[in-house]
Coordinates of C-alpha atoms and ligand atoms in Angstrom, one line a residue:
X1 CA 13.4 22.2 1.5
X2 CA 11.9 18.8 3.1
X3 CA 13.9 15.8 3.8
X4 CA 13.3 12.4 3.4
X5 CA 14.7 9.4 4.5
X6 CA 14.2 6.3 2.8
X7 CA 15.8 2.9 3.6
X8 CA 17.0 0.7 0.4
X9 CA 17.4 3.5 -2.4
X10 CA 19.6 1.1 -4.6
X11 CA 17.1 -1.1 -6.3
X12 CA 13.5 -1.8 -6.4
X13 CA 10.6 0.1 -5.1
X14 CA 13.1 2.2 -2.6
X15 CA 15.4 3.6 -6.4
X16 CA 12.1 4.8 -7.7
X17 CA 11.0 6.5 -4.4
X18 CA 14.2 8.6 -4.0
X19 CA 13.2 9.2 -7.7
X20 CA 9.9 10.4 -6.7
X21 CA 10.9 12.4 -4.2
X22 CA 13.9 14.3 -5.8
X23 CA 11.0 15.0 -8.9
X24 CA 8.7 16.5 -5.8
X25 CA 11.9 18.5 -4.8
X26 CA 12.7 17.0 -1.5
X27 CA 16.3 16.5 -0.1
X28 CA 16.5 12.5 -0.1
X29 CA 18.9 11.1 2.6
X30 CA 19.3 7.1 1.6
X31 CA 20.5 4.1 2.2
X32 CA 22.2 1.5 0.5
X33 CA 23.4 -2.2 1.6
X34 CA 24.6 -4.1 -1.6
X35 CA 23.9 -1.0 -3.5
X36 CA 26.7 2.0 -4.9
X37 CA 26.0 5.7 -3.6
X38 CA 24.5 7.6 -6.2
X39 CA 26.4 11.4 -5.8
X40 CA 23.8 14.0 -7.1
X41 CA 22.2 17.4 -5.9
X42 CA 19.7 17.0 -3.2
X43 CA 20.5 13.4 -2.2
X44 CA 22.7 11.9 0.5
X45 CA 23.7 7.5 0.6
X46 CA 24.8 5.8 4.1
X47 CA 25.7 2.3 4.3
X48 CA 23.2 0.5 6.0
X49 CA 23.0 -3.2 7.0
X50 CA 19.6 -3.8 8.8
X51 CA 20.9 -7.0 9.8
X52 CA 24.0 -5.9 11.5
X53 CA 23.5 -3.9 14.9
X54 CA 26.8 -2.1 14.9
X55 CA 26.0 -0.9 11.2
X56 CA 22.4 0.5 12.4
X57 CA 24.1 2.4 15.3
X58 CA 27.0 3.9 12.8
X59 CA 24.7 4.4 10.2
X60 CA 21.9 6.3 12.6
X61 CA 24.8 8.7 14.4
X62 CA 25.9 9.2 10.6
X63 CA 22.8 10.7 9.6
X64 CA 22.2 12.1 12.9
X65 CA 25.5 14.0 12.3
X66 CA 24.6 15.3 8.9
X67 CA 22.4 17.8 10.5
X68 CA 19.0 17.6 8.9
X69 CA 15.7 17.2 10.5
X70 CA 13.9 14.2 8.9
X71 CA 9.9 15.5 7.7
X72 CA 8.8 11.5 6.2
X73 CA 11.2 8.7 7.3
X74 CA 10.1 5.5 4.7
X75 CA 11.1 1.9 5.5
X76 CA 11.2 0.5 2.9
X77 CA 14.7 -2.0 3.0
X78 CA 13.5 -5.5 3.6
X79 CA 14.4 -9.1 2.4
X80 CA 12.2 -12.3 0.9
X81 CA 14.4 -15.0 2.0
X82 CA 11.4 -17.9 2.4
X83 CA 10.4 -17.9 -1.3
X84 CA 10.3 -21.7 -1.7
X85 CA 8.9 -22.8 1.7
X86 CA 5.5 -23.3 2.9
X87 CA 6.8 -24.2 6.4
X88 CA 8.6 -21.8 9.1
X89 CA 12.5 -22.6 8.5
X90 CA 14.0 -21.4 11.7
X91 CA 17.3 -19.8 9.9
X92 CA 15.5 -18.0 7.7
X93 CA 12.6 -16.8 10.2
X94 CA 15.4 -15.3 12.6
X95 CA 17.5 -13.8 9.0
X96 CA 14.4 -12.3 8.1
X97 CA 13.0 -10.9 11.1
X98 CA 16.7 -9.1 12.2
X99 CA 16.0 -7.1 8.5
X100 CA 12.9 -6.6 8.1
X101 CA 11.9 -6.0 11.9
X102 CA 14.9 -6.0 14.4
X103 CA 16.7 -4.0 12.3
X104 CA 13.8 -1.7 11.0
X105 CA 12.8 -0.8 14.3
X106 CA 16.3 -0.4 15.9
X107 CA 16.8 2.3 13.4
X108 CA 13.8 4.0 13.7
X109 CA 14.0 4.5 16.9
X110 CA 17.6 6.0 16.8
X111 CA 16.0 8.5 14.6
X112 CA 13.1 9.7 16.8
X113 CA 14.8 12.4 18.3
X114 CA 15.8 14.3 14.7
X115 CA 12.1 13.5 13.4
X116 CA 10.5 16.6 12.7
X117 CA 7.1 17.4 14.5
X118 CA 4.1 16.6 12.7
X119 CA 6.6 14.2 10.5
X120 CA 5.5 10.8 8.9
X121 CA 6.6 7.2 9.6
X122 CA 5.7 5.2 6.9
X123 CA 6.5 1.2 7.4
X124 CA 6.7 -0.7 3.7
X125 CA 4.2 -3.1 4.8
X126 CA 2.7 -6.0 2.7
X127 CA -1.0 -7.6 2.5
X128 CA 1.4 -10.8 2.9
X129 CA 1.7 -9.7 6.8
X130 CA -2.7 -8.9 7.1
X131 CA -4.1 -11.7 9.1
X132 CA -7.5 -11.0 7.5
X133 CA -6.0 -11.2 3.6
X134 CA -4.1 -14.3 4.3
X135 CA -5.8 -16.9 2.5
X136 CA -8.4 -15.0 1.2
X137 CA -8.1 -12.5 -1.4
X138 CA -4.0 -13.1 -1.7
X139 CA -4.5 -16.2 -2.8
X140 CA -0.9 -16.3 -5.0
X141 CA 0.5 -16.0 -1.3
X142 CA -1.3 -18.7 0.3
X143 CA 0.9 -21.7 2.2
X144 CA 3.7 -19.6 1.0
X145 CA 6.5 -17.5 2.9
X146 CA 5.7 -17.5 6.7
X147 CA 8.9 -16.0 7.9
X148 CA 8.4 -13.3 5.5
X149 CA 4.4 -13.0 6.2
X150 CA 5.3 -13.3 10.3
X151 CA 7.9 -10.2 9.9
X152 CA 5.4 -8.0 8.2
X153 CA 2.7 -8.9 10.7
X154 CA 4.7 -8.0 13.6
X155 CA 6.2 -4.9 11.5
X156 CA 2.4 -3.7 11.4
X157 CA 2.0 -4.2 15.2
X158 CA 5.0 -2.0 15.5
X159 CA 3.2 0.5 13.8
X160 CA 0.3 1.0 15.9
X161 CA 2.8 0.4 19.2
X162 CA 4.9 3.7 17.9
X163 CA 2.0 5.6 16.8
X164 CA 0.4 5.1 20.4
X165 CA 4.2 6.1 21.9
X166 CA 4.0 8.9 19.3
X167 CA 0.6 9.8 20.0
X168 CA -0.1 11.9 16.6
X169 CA 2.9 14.1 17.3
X170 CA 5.1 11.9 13.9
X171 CA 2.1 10.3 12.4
X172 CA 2.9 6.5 11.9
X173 CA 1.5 4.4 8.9
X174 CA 2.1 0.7 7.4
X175 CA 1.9 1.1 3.8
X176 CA 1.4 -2.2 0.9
X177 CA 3.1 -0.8 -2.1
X178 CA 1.1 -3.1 -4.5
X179 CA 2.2 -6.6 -6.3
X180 CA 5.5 -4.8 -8.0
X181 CA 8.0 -5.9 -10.5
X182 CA 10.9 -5.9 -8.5
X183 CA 14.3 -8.5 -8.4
X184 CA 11.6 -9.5 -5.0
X185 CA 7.7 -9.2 -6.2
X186 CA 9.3 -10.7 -9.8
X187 CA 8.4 -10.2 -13.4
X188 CA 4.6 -11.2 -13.4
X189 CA 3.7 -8.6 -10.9
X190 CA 1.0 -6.0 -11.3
X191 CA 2.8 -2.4 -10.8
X192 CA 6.2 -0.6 -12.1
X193 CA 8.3 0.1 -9.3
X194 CA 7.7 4.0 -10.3
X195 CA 3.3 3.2 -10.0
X196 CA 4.3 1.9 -6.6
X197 CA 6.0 5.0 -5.4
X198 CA 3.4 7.2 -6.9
X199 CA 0.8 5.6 -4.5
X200 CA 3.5 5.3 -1.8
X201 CA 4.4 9.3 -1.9
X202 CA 0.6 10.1 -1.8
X203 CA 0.3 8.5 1.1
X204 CA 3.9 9.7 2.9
X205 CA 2.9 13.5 1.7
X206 CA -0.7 13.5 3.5
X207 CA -1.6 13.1 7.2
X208 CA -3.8 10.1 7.5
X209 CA -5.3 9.1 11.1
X210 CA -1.8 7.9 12.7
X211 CA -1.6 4.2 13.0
X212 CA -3.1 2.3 9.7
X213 CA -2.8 0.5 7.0
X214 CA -2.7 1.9 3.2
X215 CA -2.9 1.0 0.0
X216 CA -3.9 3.0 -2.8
X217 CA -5.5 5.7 -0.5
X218 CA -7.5 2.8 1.1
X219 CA -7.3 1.4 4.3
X220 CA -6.3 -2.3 4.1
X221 CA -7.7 -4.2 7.1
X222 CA -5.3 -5.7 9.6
Ligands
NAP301 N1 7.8 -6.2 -4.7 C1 6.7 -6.4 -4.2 O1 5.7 -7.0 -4.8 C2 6.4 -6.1 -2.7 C3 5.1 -6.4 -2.2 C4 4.8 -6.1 -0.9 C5 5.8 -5.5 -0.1 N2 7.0 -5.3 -0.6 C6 8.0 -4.6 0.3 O2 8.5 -3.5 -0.4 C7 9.9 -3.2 0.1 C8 10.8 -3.0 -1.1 O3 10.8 -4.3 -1.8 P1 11.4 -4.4 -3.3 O4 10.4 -5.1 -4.1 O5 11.8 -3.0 -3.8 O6 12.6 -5.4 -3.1 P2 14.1 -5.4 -3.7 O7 14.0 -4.9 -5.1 O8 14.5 -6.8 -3.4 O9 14.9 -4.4 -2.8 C9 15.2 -4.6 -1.5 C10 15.9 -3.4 -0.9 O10 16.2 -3.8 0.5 C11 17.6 -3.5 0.7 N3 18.2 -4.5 1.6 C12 18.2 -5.8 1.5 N4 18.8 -6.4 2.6 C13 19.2 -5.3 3.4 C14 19.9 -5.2 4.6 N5 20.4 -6.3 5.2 N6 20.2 -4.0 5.1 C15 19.7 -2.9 4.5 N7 19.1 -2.9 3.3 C16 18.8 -4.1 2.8 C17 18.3 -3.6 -0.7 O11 19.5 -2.9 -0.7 P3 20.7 -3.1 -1.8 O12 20.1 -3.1 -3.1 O13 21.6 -2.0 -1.5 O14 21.3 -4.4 -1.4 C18 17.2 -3.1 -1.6 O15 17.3 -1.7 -1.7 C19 10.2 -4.4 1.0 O16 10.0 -4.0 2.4 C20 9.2 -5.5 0.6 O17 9.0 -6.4 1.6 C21 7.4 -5.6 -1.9

């Protein structure tokens, strides 16, 4: 049986992934910040706060510990917290960069060493963090968010610094899950949570060249 780990099973676009993924018969190791554990067959919670560095170290030996080889590890945990702003708030740049970036990065590296070979990193990403969509074809994002669009930026950079460091032995991807009706992409979106994680799986499941950017089995330009 595979396993996956996904970040931020509780709610949103991570809830319908571990879905997914359970459906598809894969063990799902998650984790959960606000969020309850969810006790079923097949699936494992950890606490998790991406924001805390003594939680990412107790939270990475935890599932270190539980023995399991991880085949597709899937960041998907992150945080909106520049909504309203259409100028870099400093607070909320530095709150948003220790989740969606420190934090996400911290972790993964912690879990190298138990990522299977020939395994797949797969970075929730977000056209909101492409410096060639910005302004141009996302143009419900424009003059809006820039702590949010600078932490998905850099998160994409990270992606091609670890698939270099990885060089095609875990395959590392930045994924954009789609506009989707979550408590963060809001009620008005385009996608379900569960049409996100369709496209999302397709991706995690195959081996695309190491070190781009999906959506919707296309590449999405940096
Ligand atoms: N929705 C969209 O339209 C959209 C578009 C582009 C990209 N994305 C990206 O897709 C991913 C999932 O977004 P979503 O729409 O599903 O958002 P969401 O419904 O707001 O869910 C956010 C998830 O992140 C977790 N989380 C928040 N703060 C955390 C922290 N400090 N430590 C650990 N986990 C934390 C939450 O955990 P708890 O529930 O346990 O608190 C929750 O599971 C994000 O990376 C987001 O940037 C979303």
């Amino acid at each position: 049986m595979k396993t996956v780990l996904i970040t931020g099973v509780g709610k949103g676009i991570g809830k319908a992934l571990k879905e997914k993924f359970l459906d598809e018969g894969y063990f799902v190791i998650g984790t959960f910040f606000t969020g309850r554990p969810d006790p079923q067959e097949h699936l494992k919670d950890f606490s998790l706060d991406l924001s805390n560095p003594a939680s990412i170290a107790s939270c990475a030996t935890a599932i270190t510990n539980f023995g399991r080889n991880i085949d597709i590890l899937i960041n998907c945990a992150g945080v909106l917290k520049d909504e309203d702003e259409t100028s870099v708030v400093a607070d909320k740049l530095r709150e948003t960069l220790e989740v969606n970036l420190i934090g996400t990065i911290d972790f993964t590296q912690r879990l190298l060493p138990i990522m299977q070979d020939k395994g797949h990193i797969v970075n929730i990403s977000s056209t909101a963090g492409s410096l060639m969509l910005t302004g141009k074809h996302a143009s419900h994002l424009e003059g809006r968010y820039p702590a949010y669009k600078i932490s998905k930026a850099a998160l994409n950079m990270y992606t091609v610094t670890l698939a270099k460091q990885l060089d095609g032995q875990v395959t590392v991807s930045s994924v954009h899950p789609g506009w989707v009706k979550t408590d963060m992409g809001g009620e008005d979106a385009d996608l379900t949570p569960e049409q996100s994680a369709e496209g999302i799986y397709n991706v995690a499941v195959s081996r695309p060249p190491t070190g781009g950017f999906w959506f919707a089995g296309e590449s999405v330009p940096w």
